[in-house]
Coordinates of C-alpha atoms and ligand atoms in Angstrom, one line a residue:
M1 CA 150.7 65.1 176.3
I2 CA 147.1 65.0 175.3
L3 CA 146.1 68.3 176.9
A4 CA 149.1 70.4 175.8
G5 CA 148.0 73.6 174.1
R6 CA 144.3 73.2 175.1
R7 CA 142.4 76.1 176.6
V8 CA 140.6 75.4 179.9
I9 CA 138.5 77.7 182.0
L10 CA 138.8 76.7 185.7
G11 CA 135.8 77.9 187.7
V12 CA 136.5 77.9 191.5
A13 CA 133.4 78.1 193.8
G14 CA 133.5 78.9 197.5
G15 CA 134.1 75.8 199.5
I16 CA 136.9 74.7 201.7
A17 CA 138.3 72.6 198.8
A18 CA 138.9 75.8 196.9
Y19 CA 142.5 75.7 198.0
K20 CA 142.9 72.5 196.0
A21 CA 142.3 74.6 192.8
A22 CA 145.9 75.6 193.1
E23 CA 147.1 72.0 192.7
I24 CA 144.7 71.4 189.8
A25 CA 145.7 74.6 188.0
G26 CA 149.4 73.8 188.6
T27 CA 149.1 70.3 187.2
L28 CA 147.3 71.5 184.1
V29 CA 149.8 74.3 183.5
K30 CA 152.6 71.7 183.8
Q31 CA 150.9 69.7 181.1
G32 CA 151.0 72.7 178.8
V33 CA 147.3 73.7 179.3
E34 CA 146.4 77.3 179.1
V35 CA 144.3 77.9 182.2
R36 CA 142.1 81.0 182.9
V37 CA 140.6 81.1 186.4
I38 CA 137.2 82.5 187.3
M39 CA 136.5 82.6 191.0
T40 CA 133.3 83.4 192.9
R41 CA 133.5 85.9 195.7
A42 CA 133.1 83.2 198.3
A43 CA 136.0 81.3 196.8
Q44 CA 138.3 84.2 197.5
E45 CA 137.7 83.7 201.2
F46 CA 139.5 80.4 200.9
I47 CA 142.3 81.1 198.4
T48 CA 143.5 84.4 197.0
P49 CA 143.3 85.3 193.3
L50 CA 147.0 86.2 193.5
T51 CA 147.8 82.5 194.1
L52 CA 145.9 81.3 191.1
Q53 CA 147.1 84.2 189.0
T54 CA 150.7 83.4 189.7
I55 CA 150.3 79.7 188.9
T56 CA 148.4 80.3 185.6
S57 CA 150.2 83.6 184.5
H58 CA 146.7 85.0 183.8
E59 CA 144.7 87.6 185.6
V60 CA 141.9 85.9 187.7
A61 CA 138.5 87.2 186.9
S62 CA 135.6 87.2 189.4
D63 CA 133.7 90.4 188.8
M64 CA 131.1 90.9 186.1
F65 CA 131.3 94.7 186.2
T66 CA 135.0 95.5 186.3
P67 CA 135.5 98.2 183.5
R68 CA 137.6 96.7 180.8
S69 CA 138.5 97.5 177.2
G70 CA 137.6 95.0 174.6
G71 CA 134.5 92.7 174.6
V72 CA 132.1 91.4 177.2
A73 CA 133.9 89.4 179.8
H74 CA 131.7 86.4 180.1
I75 CA 131.1 86.1 176.4
E76 CA 134.8 86.4 175.6
A77 CA 135.7 83.8 178.2
A78 CA 133.0 81.5 177.0
R79 CA 134.3 81.7 173.4
W80 CA 137.9 81.3 174.5
G81 CA 137.6 78.1 176.5
E82 CA 137.6 74.6 175.0
A83 CA 136.3 73.1 178.3
F84 CA 135.0 74.5 181.5
L85 CA 136.2 72.7 184.6
I86 CA 134.4 73.7 187.8
A87 CA 136.4 72.5 190.8
P88 CA 135.3 72.6 193.5
A89 CA 131.6 72.9 192.6
T90 CA 129.5 73.8 195.6
A91 CA 125.8 72.9 196.1
N92 CA 125.1 76.5 195.4
I93 CA 126.8 76.7 191.9
I94 CA 125.3 73.4 190.9
G95 CA 121.8 74.7 192.0
K96 CA 122.3 77.8 190.0
M97 CA 123.4 75.9 186.9
A98 CA 120.4 73.6 187.1
A99 CA 118.1 76.6 187.4
G100 CA 119.8 78.6 184.7
I101 CA 120.7 81.4 187.0
G102 CA 123.6 83.7 186.1
D103 CA 124.1 86.2 189.0
D104 CA 127.9 86.4 189.0
L105 CA 130.7 86.0 186.5
L106 CA 131.2 82.2 187.0
S107 CA 127.5 81.3 186.7
T108 CA 127.0 83.6 183.8
I109 CA 129.9 82.1 181.8
V110 CA 128.4 78.7 182.4
L111 CA 125.2 79.9 180.8
A112 CA 127.1 81.3 177.8
F113 CA 129.3 78.2 177.4
D114 CA 128.3 75.6 174.9
R115 CA 131.3 73.2 175.1
P116 CA 132.0 70.4 177.6
V117 CA 131.6 71.3 181.2
L118 CA 133.2 69.1 183.8
V119 CA 131.7 69.6 187.3
C120 CA 133.6 68.3 190.4
P121 CA 131.4 68.6 193.4
A122 CA 132.8 69.0 196.9
M123 CA 130.7 69.7 200.0
N124 CA 129.5 68.4 203.3
V125 CA 128.1 64.8 203.0
T126 CA 124.6 65.7 204.0
M127 CA 124.5 68.5 201.5
Y128 CA 125.8 66.2 198.8
K129 CA 123.1 63.6 199.6
N130 CA 120.4 66.2 199.8
P131 CA 117.7 65.1 197.3
V132 CA 117.6 68.6 195.9
V133 CA 121.3 68.6 195.2
Q134 CA 121.1 65.0 193.7
R135 CA 118.1 66.0 191.6
N136 CA 120.2 69.0 190.2
I137 CA 123.1 66.8 189.5
Q138 CA 120.9 64.3 187.6
A139 CA 119.2 67.1 185.7
L140 CA 122.5 68.5 184.6
S141 CA 124.0 65.1 183.7
A142 CA 120.9 64.5 181.5
L143 CA 121.7 67.7 179.7
G144 CA 125.2 66.6 178.9
Y145 CA 127.2 68.1 181.8
Y146 CA 130.0 65.8 183.0
F147 CA 130.3 65.1 186.7
I148 CA 133.1 63.5 188.8
E149 CA 131.7 61.9 191.9
P150 CA 133.3 63.2 195.1
G151 CA 135.5 60.9 197.0
S152 CA 134.5 59.4 200.4
G153 CA 136.4 59.9 203.7
R154 CA 136.7 62.3 206.6
L155 CA 135.5 65.8 205.5
A156 CA 136.7 69.2 206.7
C157 CA 133.5 69.5 208.7
G158 CA 134.4 66.3 210.7
E159 CA 131.7 64.1 209.1
E160 CA 132.5 61.0 207.1
G161 CA 131.1 60.1 203.6
P162 CA 131.1 61.3 200.0
G163 CA 131.9 65.0 199.6
R164 CA 135.7 65.3 199.1
L165 CA 136.8 66.9 195.9
A166 CA 138.0 64.1 193.5
P167 CA 141.8 63.6 193.3
T168 CA 143.6 65.9 190.9
A169 CA 144.8 63.0 188.8
E170 CA 141.3 61.8 188.3
I171 CA 140.1 65.2 187.3
V172 CA 142.9 65.6 184.8
A173 CA 142.3 62.1 183.4
R174 CA 138.7 62.9 182.9
L175 CA 139.5 66.2 181.2
E176 CA 141.8 64.2 178.9
S177 CA 139.1 61.8 177.9
I178 CA 136.7 64.7 177.3
L179 CA 139.1 66.8 175.4
G180 CA 141.6 64.2 174.4
G181 CA 143.5 64.4 171.2
S182 CA 142.8 60.8 170.3
G183 CA 139.8 60.4 172.6
D184 CA 138.3 57.1 173.8
L185 CA 137.1 56.3 170.3
G186 CA 140.5 57.0 168.7
G187 CA 141.0 54.9 165.6
L188 CA 137.5 53.6 165.5
K189 CA 135.9 53.8 162.0
M190 CA 132.2 54.7 162.3
L191 CA 129.5 54.8 159.7
I192 CA 126.5 56.8 160.7
T193 CA 123.3 57.5 158.8
A194 CA 121.0 60.4 159.5
G195 CA 117.9 62.2 158.3
P196 CA 115.0 61.1 156.1
T197 CA 115.1 59.7 152.6
R198 CA 113.1 61.2 149.8
E199 CA 111.3 59.0 147.4
P200 CA 110.3 60.7 144.2
L201 CA 106.7 60.4 142.8
D202 CA 107.7 62.0 139.5
S203 CA 110.2 64.6 138.4
V204 CA 108.8 67.2 140.7
R205 CA 107.3 65.6 143.8
Y206 CA 108.4 63.2 146.5
I207 CA 107.3 61.5 149.7
S208 CA 109.4 61.7 152.8
N209 CA 109.1 61.8 156.6
R210 CA 109.6 64.3 159.4
S211 CA 113.1 63.3 160.5
S212 CA 115.3 66.3 161.0
G213 CA 118.6 64.4 161.1
K214 CA 119.4 66.0 164.5
M215 CA 120.0 62.7 166.3
G216 CA 122.3 61.2 163.7
Y217 CA 124.2 64.5 163.4
A218 CA 124.6 64.6 167.2
V219 CA 126.1 61.1 167.1
A220 CA 128.5 62.0 164.3
K221 CA 129.6 65.2 166.0
A222 CA 130.2 63.4 169.4
A223 CA 132.0 60.5 167.7
A224 CA 134.3 62.9 165.9
E225 CA 135.0 64.8 169.1
R226 CA 135.9 61.5 170.8
G227 CA 138.4 60.7 168.1
A228 CA 136.5 58.4 165.7
D229 CA 136.9 58.5 161.9
V230 CA 133.3 59.3 160.9
V231 CA 131.5 58.9 157.6
L232 CA 128.0 60.3 157.8
V233 CA 125.6 59.2 155.1
S234 CA 122.9 61.9 155.3
G235 CA 119.5 62.3 153.7
P236 CA 118.3 65.9 152.9
V237 CA 118.4 67.9 156.1
A238 CA 118.8 71.6 157.1
L239 CA 121.8 71.1 159.4
S240 CA 125.5 72.0 158.9
P241 CA 127.8 69.0 158.8
P242 CA 129.8 68.7 162.0
D243 CA 133.5 69.5 162.0
G244 CA 135.8 66.7 161.1
V245 CA 133.1 64.4 159.7
N246 CA 133.1 63.2 156.1
V247 CA 129.5 63.6 154.8
V248 CA 128.0 61.7 151.9
F249 CA 124.6 63.2 150.8
V250 CA 121.9 61.0 149.4
E251 CA 118.3 61.3 148.6
T252 CA 116.5 57.9 148.2
A253 CA 116.7 54.8 150.3
Q254 CA 118.3 53.0 147.4
E255 CA 121.0 55.7 147.3
M256 CA 121.5 55.4 151.0
H257 CA 121.8 51.7 150.7
L258 CA 124.5 52.0 148.0
A259 CA 126.5 54.6 150.0
V260 CA 126.3 52.5 153.2
N261 CA 127.4 49.4 151.3
R262 CA 130.4 51.3 149.9
H263 CA 131.7 52.0 153.5
F264 CA 130.6 48.9 155.2
E265 CA 133.8 46.9 154.7
W266 CA 135.8 49.8 156.0
C267 CA 133.8 50.4 159.2
D268 CA 134.0 49.0 162.7
V269 CA 130.7 50.4 163.9
V270 CA 127.4 51.3 162.2
V271 CA 124.9 53.7 163.8
K272 CA 121.7 53.8 161.7
A273 CA 119.8 56.8 162.9
A274 CA 118.3 57.6 159.5
A275 CA 114.5 57.3 159.0
V276 CA 114.6 55.3 155.9
A277 CA 111.4 55.3 153.8
D278 CA 110.1 51.7 153.9
Y279 CA 108.5 52.1 150.5
R280 CA 109.3 53.8 147.3
V281 CA 106.9 54.9 144.6
Q282 CA 107.0 53.3 141.2
A283 CA 108.1 56.7 139.9
Q284 CA 106.8 58.1 136.7
P285 CA 108.9 60.1 134.3
G286 CA 107.7 63.7 133.8
K287 CA 105.1 65.3 136.0
I288 CA 101.9 63.6 137.0
K289 CA 99.0 65.6 135.7
K290 CA 96.0 66.3 137.9
G291 CA 92.6 64.8 137.0
A292 CA 89.1 64.5 138.3
T293 CA 89.5 60.9 139.4
P294 CA 91.4 59.6 142.5
L295 CA 95.0 59.0 141.9
T296 CA 96.5 55.6 142.9
L297 CA 100.2 55.3 143.7
T298 CA 101.8 51.9 143.8
L299 CA 104.5 51.6 146.5
E300 CA 107.1 48.9 146.4
P301 CA 109.2 48.0 149.4
N302 CA 112.6 49.5 149.9
P303 CA 115.5 47.3 151.1
D304 CA 115.8 47.2 154.9
I305 CA 119.4 48.5 155.1
L306 CA 119.8 47.7 158.7
R307 CA 118.7 44.1 158.3
D308 CA 121.0 43.7 155.3
L309 CA 124.0 44.9 157.3
G310 CA 123.0 42.9 160.3
E311 CA 123.1 39.7 158.2
R312 CA 126.8 40.3 157.4
K313 CA 127.9 42.1 160.5
G314 CA 130.9 40.0 161.4
R315 CA 132.6 41.7 164.4
R316 CA 131.1 45.1 163.7
V317 CA 128.9 46.7 166.3
I318 CA 125.6 47.6 164.8
I319 CA 123.2 50.1 166.4
G320 CA 119.8 50.8 165.0
F321 CA 117.0 53.2 166.0
A322 CA 113.3 52.6 166.3
A323 CA 110.5 55.1 166.3
E324 CA 107.4 53.6 167.9
T325 CA 104.0 54.8 169.1
E326 CA 103.2 51.8 171.3
Q327 CA 104.7 48.7 173.0
L328 CA 108.0 50.4 172.8
E329 CA 110.2 47.9 174.7
T330 CA 108.8 44.7 173.2
R331 CA 109.0 46.0 169.6
A332 CA 112.5 47.4 170.1
V333 CA 113.8 44.0 171.4
E334 CA 112.1 42.3 168.4
K335 CA 113.7 44.8 166.0
A336 CA 117.2 44.2 167.6
R337 CA 116.7 40.4 167.0
N338 CA 115.2 40.6 163.6
K339 CA 117.7 43.1 162.2
G340 CA 120.8 41.6 163.8
A341 CA 121.5 44.8 165.8
D342 CA 123.5 44.8 169.0
L343 CA 121.4 47.7 170.3
I344 CA 118.2 49.4 169.3
V345 CA 117.7 53.0 170.6
A346 CA 114.0 53.2 170.7
N347 CA 111.8 56.2 171.3
D348 CA 108.1 56.8 171.6
V349 CA 107.6 59.6 169.1
T350 CA 104.3 60.5 170.7
R351 CA 105.9 61.7 174.0
P352 CA 106.7 65.4 174.4
G353 CA 110.4 65.9 174.4
A354 CA 111.0 62.9 172.1
G355 CA 110.8 62.4 168.4
F356 CA 111.1 64.6 165.4
D357 CA 112.8 68.0 165.1
V358 CA 113.3 68.5 168.9
D359 CA 116.7 68.8 170.6
T360 CA 115.8 66.3 173.3
N361 CA 114.9 62.6 173.3
I362 CA 113.5 60.0 175.8
A363 CA 115.0 56.7 174.7
V364 CA 115.1 53.1 175.8
F365 CA 118.1 51.0 175.0
A366 CA 116.9 47.5 173.9
Y367 CA 119.2 44.6 173.4
P368 CA 118.7 41.3 171.5
D369 CA 118.9 39.3 174.7
G370 CA 115.7 41.0 175.9
R371 CA 117.2 43.6 178.2
T372 CA 115.8 47.1 178.1
V373 CA 117.2 50.2 179.8
P374 CA 115.0 53.3 180.0
L375 CA 116.8 56.6 179.9
P376 CA 115.5 60.0 181.2
L377 CA 114.8 63.0 179.0
M378 CA 118.1 64.3 177.8
T379 CA 119.5 66.4 174.9
K380 CA 120.3 64.5 171.7
S381 CA 123.9 65.4 172.3
A382 CA 123.9 63.7 175.8
L383 CA 122.1 60.7 174.3
A384 CA 124.7 60.6 171.5
H385 CA 127.4 60.2 174.2
R386 CA 125.4 57.5 176.0
I387 CA 125.2 55.6 172.7
L388 CA 128.9 56.0 172.1
D389 CA 129.6 54.7 175.6
Q390 CA 127.5 51.6 174.6
V391 CA 129.7 51.3 171.5
L392 CA 132.7 50.9 173.8
D393 CA 130.9 48.4 176.0
L394 CA 129.7 46.3 173.1
R395 CA 133.1 46.2 171.5
E396 CA 134.5 44.9 174.8
D397 CA 131.8 42.3 174.8
G398 CA 133.0 41.3 171.3
A399 CA 129.7 41.8 169.5
D400 CA 129.5 38.9 167.1
N401 CA 126.3 37.3 166.2
G402 CA 126.8 36.9 162.5
Ligands
CTP501 N1 115.9 51.0 158.6 C1 116.7 50.7 157.5 N2 116.1 50.5 156.3 C2 114.8 50.6 156.1 C3 114.0 50.9 157.2 C4 114.6 51.1 158.4 O1 117.9 50.6 157.6 N3 114.3 50.4 154.9 C5 116.5 51.2 159.9 C6 116.5 52.6 160.4 O2 117.6 53.3 160.1 C7 116.4 52.3 161.9 C8 115.7 51.0 162.1 O3 115.8 50.4 160.8 O4 117.7 52.2 162.5 C9 114.3 51.0 162.5 O5 113.5 51.7 161.7 P1 111.9 51.8 162.0 O6 111.3 52.7 161.0 O7 111.6 52.1 163.4 O8 111.5 50.3 161.8 P2 111.0 49.5 160.6 O9 111.9 48.4 160.4 O10 110.8 50.4 159.4 O11 109.6 48.9 161.2 P3 108.2 49.6 161.3 O12 108.2 50.9 160.5 O13 107.3 48.6 160.8 O14 108.1 49.9 162.8

């Protein structure tokens, strides 16, 4: 049982489907999941805390201000849970989440929670289709929140259409894939590069670029969480290595090339998020002395690691990145073709919210067949998951152009 022993917070918001929380909690408990329930006040109009307390063998919390010994309720709950399941999620809680409002225990825990949140909307069809609600769902999805679409059918209000809470089996299956022991990338061997390279000028100085490594680290973290075996070849960055990832630190492009080559035979997938310096300096031993005349540095080209791998890719999936300042789509498609990549994740580094050292990105997926798919602004973590979804699709398609 994939979920046995995992810790899930079940948030129950106030809609008629709240009574179904009993079935969800019961199914999870049967699978060996430890479930703690947080209810809104409105939810208690539809189902009693006693029901959920009895099913989960844990006291149900709903009040921010109940005096208690020990720590702060919402922070403790947020630290305890490995995943936060909100079922049912009303338009109200979704709106509060999208706006960053914490005015009761449930919404405050959401704000304090930094692990996967799975939201299961259930509401009247017109409410669900309301553009404001749809906008909130899209905004939250872009930030990395998971959603299960409601089912269609006759709703409690008598209307027909989407709005029914998704079936328990579907919710549990989704939770398994999010939290899963093996995960949907289980067994996949992934080689990921991240960060800048440093090219020495002499024994003291170097040239480099503004890459922070955040994108590559986000892909490595997400891949490990989804069960992949990950080797991360990293240039110098100020980030902590993600849990469960084997990190190989390198400095120069040539060192990165060597480290990547060492793991290439082993891997099934390559994600080259590193900003590799295109040139290296003909380095001089010792320290260059200053003088009154201009100093000329001679740069020689570095190997293009991605292209080199693309030429001998075999059945591997190869994903590259492209930082552009103009003609984003056209250049990204060209790069995919020239470098033998199955996908290029391109971003216009001049746009606010994209590029260096920020936590978000605005990317376009570009494929060698000329297709391009623009994505909205999202966190690098959410983009990492989208890229990993592509890995699965590309493997199904049997990526093989070499
Ligand atoms: N890349 C690489 N080796 C290099 C240069 C780039 O492996 N020597 C990889 C990067 O890791 C990235 C992709 O190629 O996945 C695209 O990098 P980018 O700098 O956008 O493209 P370049 O090929 O360097 O082209 P240009 O700078 O001319 O746009």
